[in-house]
JSON list of C-alpha atoms in Angstrom, two decimals:
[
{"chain": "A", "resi": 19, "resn": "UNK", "atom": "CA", "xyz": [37.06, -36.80, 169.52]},
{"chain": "A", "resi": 20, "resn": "UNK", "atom": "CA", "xyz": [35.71, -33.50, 168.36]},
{"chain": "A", "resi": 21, "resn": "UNK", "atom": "CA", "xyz": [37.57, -29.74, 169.26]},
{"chain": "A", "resi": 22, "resn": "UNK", "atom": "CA", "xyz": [35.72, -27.00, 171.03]},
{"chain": "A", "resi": 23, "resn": "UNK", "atom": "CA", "xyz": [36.06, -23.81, 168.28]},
{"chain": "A", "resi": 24, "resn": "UNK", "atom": "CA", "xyz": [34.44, -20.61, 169.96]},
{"chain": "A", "resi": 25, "resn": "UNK", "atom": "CA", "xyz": [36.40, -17.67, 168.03]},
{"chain": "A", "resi": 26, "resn": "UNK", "atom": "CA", "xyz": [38.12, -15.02, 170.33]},
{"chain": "A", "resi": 27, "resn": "UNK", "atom": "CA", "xyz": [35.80, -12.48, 170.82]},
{"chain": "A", "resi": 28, "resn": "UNK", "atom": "CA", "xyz": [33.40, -14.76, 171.74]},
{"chain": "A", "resi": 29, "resn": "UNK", "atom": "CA", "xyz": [35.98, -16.15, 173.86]},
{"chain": "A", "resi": 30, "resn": "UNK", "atom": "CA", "xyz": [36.37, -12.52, 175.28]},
{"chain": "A", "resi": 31, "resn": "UNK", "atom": "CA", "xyz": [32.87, -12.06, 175.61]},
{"chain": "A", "resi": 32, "resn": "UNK", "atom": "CA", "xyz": [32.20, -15.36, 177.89]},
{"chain": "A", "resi": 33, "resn": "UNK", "atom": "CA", "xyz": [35.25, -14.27, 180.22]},
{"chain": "A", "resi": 34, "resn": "UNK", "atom": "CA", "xyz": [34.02, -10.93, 180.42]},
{"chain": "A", "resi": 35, "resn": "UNK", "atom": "CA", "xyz": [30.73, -12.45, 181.52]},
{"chain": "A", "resi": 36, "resn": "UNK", "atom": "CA", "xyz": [32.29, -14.94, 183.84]},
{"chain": "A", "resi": 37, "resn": "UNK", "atom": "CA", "xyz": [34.13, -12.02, 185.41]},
{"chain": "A", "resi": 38, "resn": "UNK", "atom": "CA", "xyz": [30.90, -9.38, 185.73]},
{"chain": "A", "resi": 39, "resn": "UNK", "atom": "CA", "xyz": [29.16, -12.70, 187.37]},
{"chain": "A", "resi": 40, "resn": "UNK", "atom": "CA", "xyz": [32.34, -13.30, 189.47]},
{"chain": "A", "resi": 41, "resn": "UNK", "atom": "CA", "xyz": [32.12, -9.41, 190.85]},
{"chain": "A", "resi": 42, "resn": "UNK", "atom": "CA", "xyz": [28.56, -9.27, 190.99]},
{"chain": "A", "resi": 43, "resn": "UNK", "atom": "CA", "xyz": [27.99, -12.50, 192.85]},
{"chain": "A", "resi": 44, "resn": "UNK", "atom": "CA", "xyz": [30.53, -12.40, 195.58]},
{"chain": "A", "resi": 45, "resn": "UNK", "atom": "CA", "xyz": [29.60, -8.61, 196.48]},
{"chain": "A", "resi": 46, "resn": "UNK", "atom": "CA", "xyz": [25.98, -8.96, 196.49]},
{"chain": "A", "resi": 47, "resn": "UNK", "atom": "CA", "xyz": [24.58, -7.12, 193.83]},
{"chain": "A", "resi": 48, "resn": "UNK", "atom": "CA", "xyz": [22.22, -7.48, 190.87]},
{"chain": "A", "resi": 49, "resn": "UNK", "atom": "CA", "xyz": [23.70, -9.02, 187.17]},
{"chain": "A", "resi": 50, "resn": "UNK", "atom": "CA", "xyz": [22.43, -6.99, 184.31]},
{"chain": "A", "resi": 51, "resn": "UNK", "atom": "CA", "xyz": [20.21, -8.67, 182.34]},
{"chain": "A", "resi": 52, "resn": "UNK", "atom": "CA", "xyz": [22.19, -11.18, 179.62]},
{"chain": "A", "resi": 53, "resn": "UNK", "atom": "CA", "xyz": [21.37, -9.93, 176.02]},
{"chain": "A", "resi": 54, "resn": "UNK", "atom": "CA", "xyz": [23.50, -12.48, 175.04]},
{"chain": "A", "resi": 55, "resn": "UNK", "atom": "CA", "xyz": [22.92, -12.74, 170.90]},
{"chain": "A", "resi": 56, "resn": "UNK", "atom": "CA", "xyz": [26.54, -14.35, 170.13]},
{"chain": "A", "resi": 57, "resn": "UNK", "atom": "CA", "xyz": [25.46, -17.81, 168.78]},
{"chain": "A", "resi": 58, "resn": "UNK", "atom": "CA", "xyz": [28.42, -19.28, 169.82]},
{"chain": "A", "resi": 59, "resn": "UNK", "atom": "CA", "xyz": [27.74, -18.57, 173.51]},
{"chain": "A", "resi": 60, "resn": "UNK", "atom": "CA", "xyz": [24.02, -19.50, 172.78]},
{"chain": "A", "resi": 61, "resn": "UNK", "atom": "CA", "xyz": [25.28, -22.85, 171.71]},
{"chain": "A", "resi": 62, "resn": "UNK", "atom": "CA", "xyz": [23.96, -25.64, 174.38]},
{"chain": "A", "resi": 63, "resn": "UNK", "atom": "CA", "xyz": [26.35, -28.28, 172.76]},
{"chain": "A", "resi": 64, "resn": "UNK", "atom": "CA", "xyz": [29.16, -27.83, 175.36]},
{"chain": "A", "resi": 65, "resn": "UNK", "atom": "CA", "xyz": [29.83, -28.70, 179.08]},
{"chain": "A", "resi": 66, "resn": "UNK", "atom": "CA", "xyz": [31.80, -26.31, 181.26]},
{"chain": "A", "resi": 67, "resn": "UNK", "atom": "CA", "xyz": [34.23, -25.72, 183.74]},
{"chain": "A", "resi": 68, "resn": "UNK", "atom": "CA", "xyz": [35.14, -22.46, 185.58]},
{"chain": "A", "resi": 69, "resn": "UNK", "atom": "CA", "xyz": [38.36, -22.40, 187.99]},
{"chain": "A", "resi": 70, "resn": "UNK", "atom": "CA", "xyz": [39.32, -19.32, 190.14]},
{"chain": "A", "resi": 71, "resn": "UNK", "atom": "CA", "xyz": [43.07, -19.11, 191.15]},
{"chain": "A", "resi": 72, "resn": "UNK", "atom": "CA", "xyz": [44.96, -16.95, 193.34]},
{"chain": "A", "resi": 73, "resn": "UNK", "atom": "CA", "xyz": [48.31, -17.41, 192.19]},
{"chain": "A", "resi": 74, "resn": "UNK", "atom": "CA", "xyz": [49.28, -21.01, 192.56]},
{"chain": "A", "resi": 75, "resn": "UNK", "atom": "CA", "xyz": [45.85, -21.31, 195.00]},
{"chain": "A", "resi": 76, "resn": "UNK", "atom": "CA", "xyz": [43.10, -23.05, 193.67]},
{"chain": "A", "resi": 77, "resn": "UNK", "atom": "CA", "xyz": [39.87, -21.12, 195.44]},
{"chain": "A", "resi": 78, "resn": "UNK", "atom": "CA", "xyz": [36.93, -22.71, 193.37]},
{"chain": "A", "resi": 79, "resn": "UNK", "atom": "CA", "xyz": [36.40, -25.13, 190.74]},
{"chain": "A", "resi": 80, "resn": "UNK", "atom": "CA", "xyz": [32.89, -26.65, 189.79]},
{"chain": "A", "resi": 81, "resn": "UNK", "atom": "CA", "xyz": [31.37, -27.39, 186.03]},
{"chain": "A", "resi": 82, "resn": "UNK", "atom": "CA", "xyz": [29.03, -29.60, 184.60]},
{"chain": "A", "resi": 83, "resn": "UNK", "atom": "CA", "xyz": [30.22, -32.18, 181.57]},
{"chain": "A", "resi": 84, "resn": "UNK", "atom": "CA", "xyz": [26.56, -32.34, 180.02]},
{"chain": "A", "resi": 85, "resn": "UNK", "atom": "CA", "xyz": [25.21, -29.74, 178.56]},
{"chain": "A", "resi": 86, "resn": "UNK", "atom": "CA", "xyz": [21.88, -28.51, 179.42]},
{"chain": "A", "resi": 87, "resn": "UNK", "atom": "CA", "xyz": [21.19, -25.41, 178.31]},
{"chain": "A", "resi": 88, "resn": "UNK", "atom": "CA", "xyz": [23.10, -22.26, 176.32]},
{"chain": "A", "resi": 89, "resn": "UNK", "atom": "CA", "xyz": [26.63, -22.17, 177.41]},
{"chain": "A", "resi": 90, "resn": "UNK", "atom": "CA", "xyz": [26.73, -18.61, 178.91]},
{"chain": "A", "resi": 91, "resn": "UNK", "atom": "CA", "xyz": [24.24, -19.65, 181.38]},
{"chain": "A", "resi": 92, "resn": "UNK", "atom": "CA", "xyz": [26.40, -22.56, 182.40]},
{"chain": "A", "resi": 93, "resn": "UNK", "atom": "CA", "xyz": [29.38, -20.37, 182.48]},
{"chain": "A", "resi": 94, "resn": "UNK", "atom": "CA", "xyz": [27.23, -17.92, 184.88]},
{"chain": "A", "resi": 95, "resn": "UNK", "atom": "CA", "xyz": [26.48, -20.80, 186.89]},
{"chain": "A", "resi": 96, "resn": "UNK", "atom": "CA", "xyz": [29.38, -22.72, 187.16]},
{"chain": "A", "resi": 97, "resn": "UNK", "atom": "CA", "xyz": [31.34, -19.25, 188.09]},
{"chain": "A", "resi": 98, "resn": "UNK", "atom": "CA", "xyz": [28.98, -18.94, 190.74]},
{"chain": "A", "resi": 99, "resn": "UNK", "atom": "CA", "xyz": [29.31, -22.20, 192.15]},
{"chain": "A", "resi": 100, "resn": "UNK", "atom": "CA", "xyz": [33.62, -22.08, 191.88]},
{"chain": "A", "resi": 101, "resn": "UNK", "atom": "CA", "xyz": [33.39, -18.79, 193.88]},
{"chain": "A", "resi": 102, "resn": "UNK", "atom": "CA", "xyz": [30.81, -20.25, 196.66]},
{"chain": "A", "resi": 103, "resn": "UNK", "atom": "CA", "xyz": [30.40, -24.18, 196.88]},
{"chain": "A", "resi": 104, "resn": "UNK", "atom": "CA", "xyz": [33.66, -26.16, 195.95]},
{"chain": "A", "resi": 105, "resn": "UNK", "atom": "CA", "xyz": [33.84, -27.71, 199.19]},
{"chain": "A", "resi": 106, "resn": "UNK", "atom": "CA", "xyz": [37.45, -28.12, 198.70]},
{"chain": "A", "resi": 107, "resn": "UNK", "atom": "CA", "xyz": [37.87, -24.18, 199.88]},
{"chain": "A", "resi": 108, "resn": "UNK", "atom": "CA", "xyz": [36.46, -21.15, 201.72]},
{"chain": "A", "resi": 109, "resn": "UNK", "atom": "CA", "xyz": [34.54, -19.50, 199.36]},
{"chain": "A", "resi": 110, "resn": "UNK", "atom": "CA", "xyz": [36.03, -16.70, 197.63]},
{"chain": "A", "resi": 111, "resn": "UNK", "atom": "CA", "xyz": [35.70, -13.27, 199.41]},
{"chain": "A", "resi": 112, "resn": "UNK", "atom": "CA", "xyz": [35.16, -9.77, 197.92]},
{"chain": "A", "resi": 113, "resn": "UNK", "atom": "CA", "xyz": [38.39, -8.66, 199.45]},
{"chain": "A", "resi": 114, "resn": "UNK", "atom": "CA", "xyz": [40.14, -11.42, 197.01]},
{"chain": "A", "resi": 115, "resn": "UNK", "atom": "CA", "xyz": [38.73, -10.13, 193.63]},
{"chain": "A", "resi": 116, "resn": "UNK", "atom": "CA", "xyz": [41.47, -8.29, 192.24]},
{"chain": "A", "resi": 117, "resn": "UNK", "atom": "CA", "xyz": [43.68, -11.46, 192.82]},
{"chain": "A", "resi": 118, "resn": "UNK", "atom": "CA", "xyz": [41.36, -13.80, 191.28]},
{"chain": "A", "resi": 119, "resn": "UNK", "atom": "CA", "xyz": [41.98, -15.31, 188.10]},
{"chain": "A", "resi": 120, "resn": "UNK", "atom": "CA", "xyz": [39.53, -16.72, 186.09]},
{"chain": "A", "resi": 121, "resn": "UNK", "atom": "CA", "xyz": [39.67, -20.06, 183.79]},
{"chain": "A", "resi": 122, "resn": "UNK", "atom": "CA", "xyz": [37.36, -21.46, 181.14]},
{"chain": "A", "resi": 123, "resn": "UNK", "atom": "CA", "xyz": [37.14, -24.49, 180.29]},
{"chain": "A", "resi": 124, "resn": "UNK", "atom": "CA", "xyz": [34.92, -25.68, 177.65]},
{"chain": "A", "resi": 125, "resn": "UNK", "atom": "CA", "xyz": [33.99, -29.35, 177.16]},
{"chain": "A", "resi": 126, "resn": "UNK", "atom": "CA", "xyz": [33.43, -31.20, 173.91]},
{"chain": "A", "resi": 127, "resn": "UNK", "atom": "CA", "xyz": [30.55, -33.56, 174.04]},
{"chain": "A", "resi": 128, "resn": "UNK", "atom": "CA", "xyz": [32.25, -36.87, 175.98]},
{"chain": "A", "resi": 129, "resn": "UNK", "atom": "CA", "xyz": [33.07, -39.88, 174.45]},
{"chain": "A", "resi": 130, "resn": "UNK", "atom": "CA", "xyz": [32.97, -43.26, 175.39]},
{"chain": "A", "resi": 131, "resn": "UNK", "atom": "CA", "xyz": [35.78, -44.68, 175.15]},
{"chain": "A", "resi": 132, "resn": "UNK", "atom": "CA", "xyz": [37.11, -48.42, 175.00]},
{"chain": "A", "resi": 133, "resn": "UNK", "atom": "CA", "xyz": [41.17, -48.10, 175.07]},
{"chain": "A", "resi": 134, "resn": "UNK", "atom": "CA", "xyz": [41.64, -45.25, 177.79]},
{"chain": "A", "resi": 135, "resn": "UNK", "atom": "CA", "xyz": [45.21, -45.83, 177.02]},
{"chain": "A", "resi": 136, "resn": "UNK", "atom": "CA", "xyz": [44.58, -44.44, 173.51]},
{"chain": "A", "resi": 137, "resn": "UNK", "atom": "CA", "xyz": [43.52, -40.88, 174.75]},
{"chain": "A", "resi": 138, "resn": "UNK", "atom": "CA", "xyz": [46.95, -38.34, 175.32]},
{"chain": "A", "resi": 139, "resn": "UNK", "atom": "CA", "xyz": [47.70, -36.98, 178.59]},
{"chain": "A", "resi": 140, "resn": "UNK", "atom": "CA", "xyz": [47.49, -32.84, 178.55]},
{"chain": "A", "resi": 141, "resn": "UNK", "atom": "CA", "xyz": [45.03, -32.96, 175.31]},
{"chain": "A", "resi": 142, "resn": "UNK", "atom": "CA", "xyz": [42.23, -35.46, 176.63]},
{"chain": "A", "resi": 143, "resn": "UNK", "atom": "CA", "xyz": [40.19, -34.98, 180.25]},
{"chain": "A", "resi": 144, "resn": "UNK", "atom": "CA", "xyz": [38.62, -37.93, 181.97]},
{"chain": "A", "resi": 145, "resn": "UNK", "atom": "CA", "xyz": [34.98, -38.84, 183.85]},
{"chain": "A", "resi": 146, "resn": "UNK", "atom": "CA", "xyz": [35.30, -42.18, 184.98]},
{"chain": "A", "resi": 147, "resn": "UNK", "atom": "CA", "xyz": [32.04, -43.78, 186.46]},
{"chain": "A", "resi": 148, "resn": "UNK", "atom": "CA", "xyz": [31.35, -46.42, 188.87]},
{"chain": "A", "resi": 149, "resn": "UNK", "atom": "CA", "xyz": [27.77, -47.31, 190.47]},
{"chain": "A", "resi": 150, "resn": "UNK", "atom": "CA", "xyz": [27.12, -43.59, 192.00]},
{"chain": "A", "resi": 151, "resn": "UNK", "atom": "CA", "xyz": [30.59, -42.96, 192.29]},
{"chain": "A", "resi": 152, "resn": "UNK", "atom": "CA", "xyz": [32.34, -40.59, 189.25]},
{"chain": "A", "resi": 153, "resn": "UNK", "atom": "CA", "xyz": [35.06, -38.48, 188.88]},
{"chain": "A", "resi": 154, "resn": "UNK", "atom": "CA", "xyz": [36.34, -35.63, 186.41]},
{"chain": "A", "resi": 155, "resn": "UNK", "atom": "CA", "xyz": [39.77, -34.43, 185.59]},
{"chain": "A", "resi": 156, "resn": "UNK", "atom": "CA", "xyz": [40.28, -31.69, 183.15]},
{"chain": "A", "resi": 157, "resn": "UNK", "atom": "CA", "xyz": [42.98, -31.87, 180.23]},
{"chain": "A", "resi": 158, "resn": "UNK", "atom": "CA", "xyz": [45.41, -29.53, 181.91]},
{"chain": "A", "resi": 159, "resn": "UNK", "atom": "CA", "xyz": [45.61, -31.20, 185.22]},
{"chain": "A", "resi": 160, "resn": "UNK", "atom": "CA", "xyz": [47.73, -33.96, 183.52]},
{"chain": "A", "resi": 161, "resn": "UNK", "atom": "CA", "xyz": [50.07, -31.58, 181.90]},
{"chain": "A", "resi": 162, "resn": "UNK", "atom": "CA", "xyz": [49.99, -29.10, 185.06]},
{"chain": "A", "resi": 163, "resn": "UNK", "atom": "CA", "xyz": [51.26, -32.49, 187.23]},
{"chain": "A", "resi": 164, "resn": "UNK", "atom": "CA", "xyz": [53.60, -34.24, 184.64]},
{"chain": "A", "resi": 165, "resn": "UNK", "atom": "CA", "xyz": [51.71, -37.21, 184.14]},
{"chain": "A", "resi": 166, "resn": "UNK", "atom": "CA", "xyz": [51.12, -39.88, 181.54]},
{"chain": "A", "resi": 167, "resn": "UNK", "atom": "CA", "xyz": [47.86, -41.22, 180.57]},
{"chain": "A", "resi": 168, "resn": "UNK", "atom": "CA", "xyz": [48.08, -44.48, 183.05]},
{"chain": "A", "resi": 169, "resn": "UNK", "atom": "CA", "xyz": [48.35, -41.91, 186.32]},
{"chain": "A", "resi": 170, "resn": "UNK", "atom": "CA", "xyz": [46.17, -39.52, 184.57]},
{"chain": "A", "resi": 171, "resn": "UNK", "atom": "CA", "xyz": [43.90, -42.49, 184.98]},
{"chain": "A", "resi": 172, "resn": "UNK", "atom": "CA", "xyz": [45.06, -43.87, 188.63]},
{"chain": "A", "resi": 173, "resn": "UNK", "atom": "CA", "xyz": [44.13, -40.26, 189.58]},
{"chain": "A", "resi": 174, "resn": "UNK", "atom": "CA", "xyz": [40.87, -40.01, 187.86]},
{"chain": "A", "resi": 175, "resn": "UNK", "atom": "CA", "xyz": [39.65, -43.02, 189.31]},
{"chain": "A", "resi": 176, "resn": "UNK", "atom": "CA", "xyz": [40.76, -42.14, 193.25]},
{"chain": "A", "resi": 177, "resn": "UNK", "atom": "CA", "xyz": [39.66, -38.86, 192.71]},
{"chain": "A", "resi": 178, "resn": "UNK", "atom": "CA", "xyz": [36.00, -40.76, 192.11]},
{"chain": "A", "resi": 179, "resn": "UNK", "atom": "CA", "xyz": [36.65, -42.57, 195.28]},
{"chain": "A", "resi": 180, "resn": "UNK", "atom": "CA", "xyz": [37.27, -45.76, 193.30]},
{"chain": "A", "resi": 181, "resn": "UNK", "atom": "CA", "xyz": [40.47, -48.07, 193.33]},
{"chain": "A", "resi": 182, "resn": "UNK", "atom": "CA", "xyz": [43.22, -47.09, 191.92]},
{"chain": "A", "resi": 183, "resn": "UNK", "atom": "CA", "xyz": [42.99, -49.78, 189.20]},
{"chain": "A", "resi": 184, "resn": "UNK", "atom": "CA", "xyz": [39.26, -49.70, 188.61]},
{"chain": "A", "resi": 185, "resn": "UNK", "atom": "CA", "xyz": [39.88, -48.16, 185.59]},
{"chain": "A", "resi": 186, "resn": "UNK", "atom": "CA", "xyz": [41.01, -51.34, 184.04]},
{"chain": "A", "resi": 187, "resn": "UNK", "atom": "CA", "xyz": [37.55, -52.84, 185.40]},
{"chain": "A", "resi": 188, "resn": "UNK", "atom": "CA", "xyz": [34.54, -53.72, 182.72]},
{"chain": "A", "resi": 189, "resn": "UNK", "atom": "CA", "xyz": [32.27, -52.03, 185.16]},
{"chain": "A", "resi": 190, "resn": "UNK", "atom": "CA", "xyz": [33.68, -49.10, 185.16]},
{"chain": "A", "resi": 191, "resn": "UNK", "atom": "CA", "xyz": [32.74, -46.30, 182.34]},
{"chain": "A", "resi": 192, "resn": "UNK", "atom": "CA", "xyz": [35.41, -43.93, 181.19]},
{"chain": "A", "resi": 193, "resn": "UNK", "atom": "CA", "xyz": [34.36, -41.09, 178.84]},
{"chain": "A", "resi": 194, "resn": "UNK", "atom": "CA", "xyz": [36.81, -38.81, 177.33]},
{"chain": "A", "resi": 195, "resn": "UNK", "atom": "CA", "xyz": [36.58, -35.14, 176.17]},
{"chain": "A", "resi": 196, "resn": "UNK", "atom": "CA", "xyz": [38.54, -32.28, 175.10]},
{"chain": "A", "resi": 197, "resn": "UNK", "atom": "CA", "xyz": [38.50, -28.77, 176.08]},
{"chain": "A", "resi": 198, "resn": "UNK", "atom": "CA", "xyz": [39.11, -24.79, 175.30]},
{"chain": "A", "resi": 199, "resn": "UNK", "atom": "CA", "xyz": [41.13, -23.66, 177.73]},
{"chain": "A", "resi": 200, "resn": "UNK", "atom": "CA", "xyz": [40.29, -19.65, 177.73]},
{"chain": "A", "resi": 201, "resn": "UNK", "atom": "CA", "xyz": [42.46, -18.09, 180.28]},
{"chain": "A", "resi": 202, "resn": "UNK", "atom": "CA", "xyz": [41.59, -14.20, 181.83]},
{"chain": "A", "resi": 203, "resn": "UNK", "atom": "CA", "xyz": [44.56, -12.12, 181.21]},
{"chain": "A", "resi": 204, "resn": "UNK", "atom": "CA", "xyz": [45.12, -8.99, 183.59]}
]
């Protein structure tokens, strides 16, 4: 399975964009206009997922595992979404902002993959598929929880509102990935 390489400053740059959106977004006013000429964030071979925490709290997390267009714009999107329609939370409030920490994650292309059992736990992230039913766990949710690749599994599967087991089912598709984590630091 392929890495995700996007060298720092680009790395910098797509926070710092993911942050002006953040800002922008939840108070209401205008984005500049992109200009965006880095051809690593003009790159439309990666997924993306963008989480907002406050502290431990998880306010928003929403991405998209195929690509469709440059990777800035899905980062612009996908922070947009976090901040407003994970239905998990209350979207994210402008007297939260300074709290809010922002987290990247960039998606290889996925994989299909016949031995799940082969991928690692922490350094592999999971969409498992079943009829219309699918679910997506990023790399660091295993190693934030402790758990090996069978649970990572169990857990990517209920999280799809599948059996627990239905990973082990020929029916069901699992794809694998891995990601660059890029973390804001304040």
């Amino acid at each position: 399975m392929e890495s995700v390489y996007i060298p720092s400053d680009s790395q910098r740059s797509l926070m710092a964009l993911s942050r002006s959106t953040l800002e922008s977004f939840i108070r209401g006013m205008a984005r500049e206009a992109d200009g965006v000429q880095d051809p690593y964030l003009l790159t439309s071979a990666y997924g993306a997922f963008v989480s907002l925490h406050k502290g431990e709290e998880l306010r928003g997390c929403i991405g998209s595992c195929f690509p469709t267009r440059p990777l800035y714009e899905t980062v612009i999107e996908m922070t947009e979404a976090a901040a407003s329609r994970d239905h998990r939370v209350s979207q994210v409030g402008a007297n939260e902002l300074e709290e809010i920490l922002i987290e990247i994650s960039v998606l290889s292309p996925l994989q299909l993959v016949q031995d799940p059992l082969s991928l690692e736990a922490g350094k592999h992230g999971l969409h498992i598929a079943s009829g219309q039913n699918r679910g997506v766990l990023l790399p660091q949710v295993a190693s934030q929880f402790g758990w090996d690749m069978e649970t990572f599994l169990t857990q990517t599967c209920l999280k799809a509102g599948l059996s627990r087991n239905a990973w082990k089912l020929p029916e069901t598709k699992i794809m694998g990935f891995t990601a660059l984590i890029i973390r804001e630091k304040r």
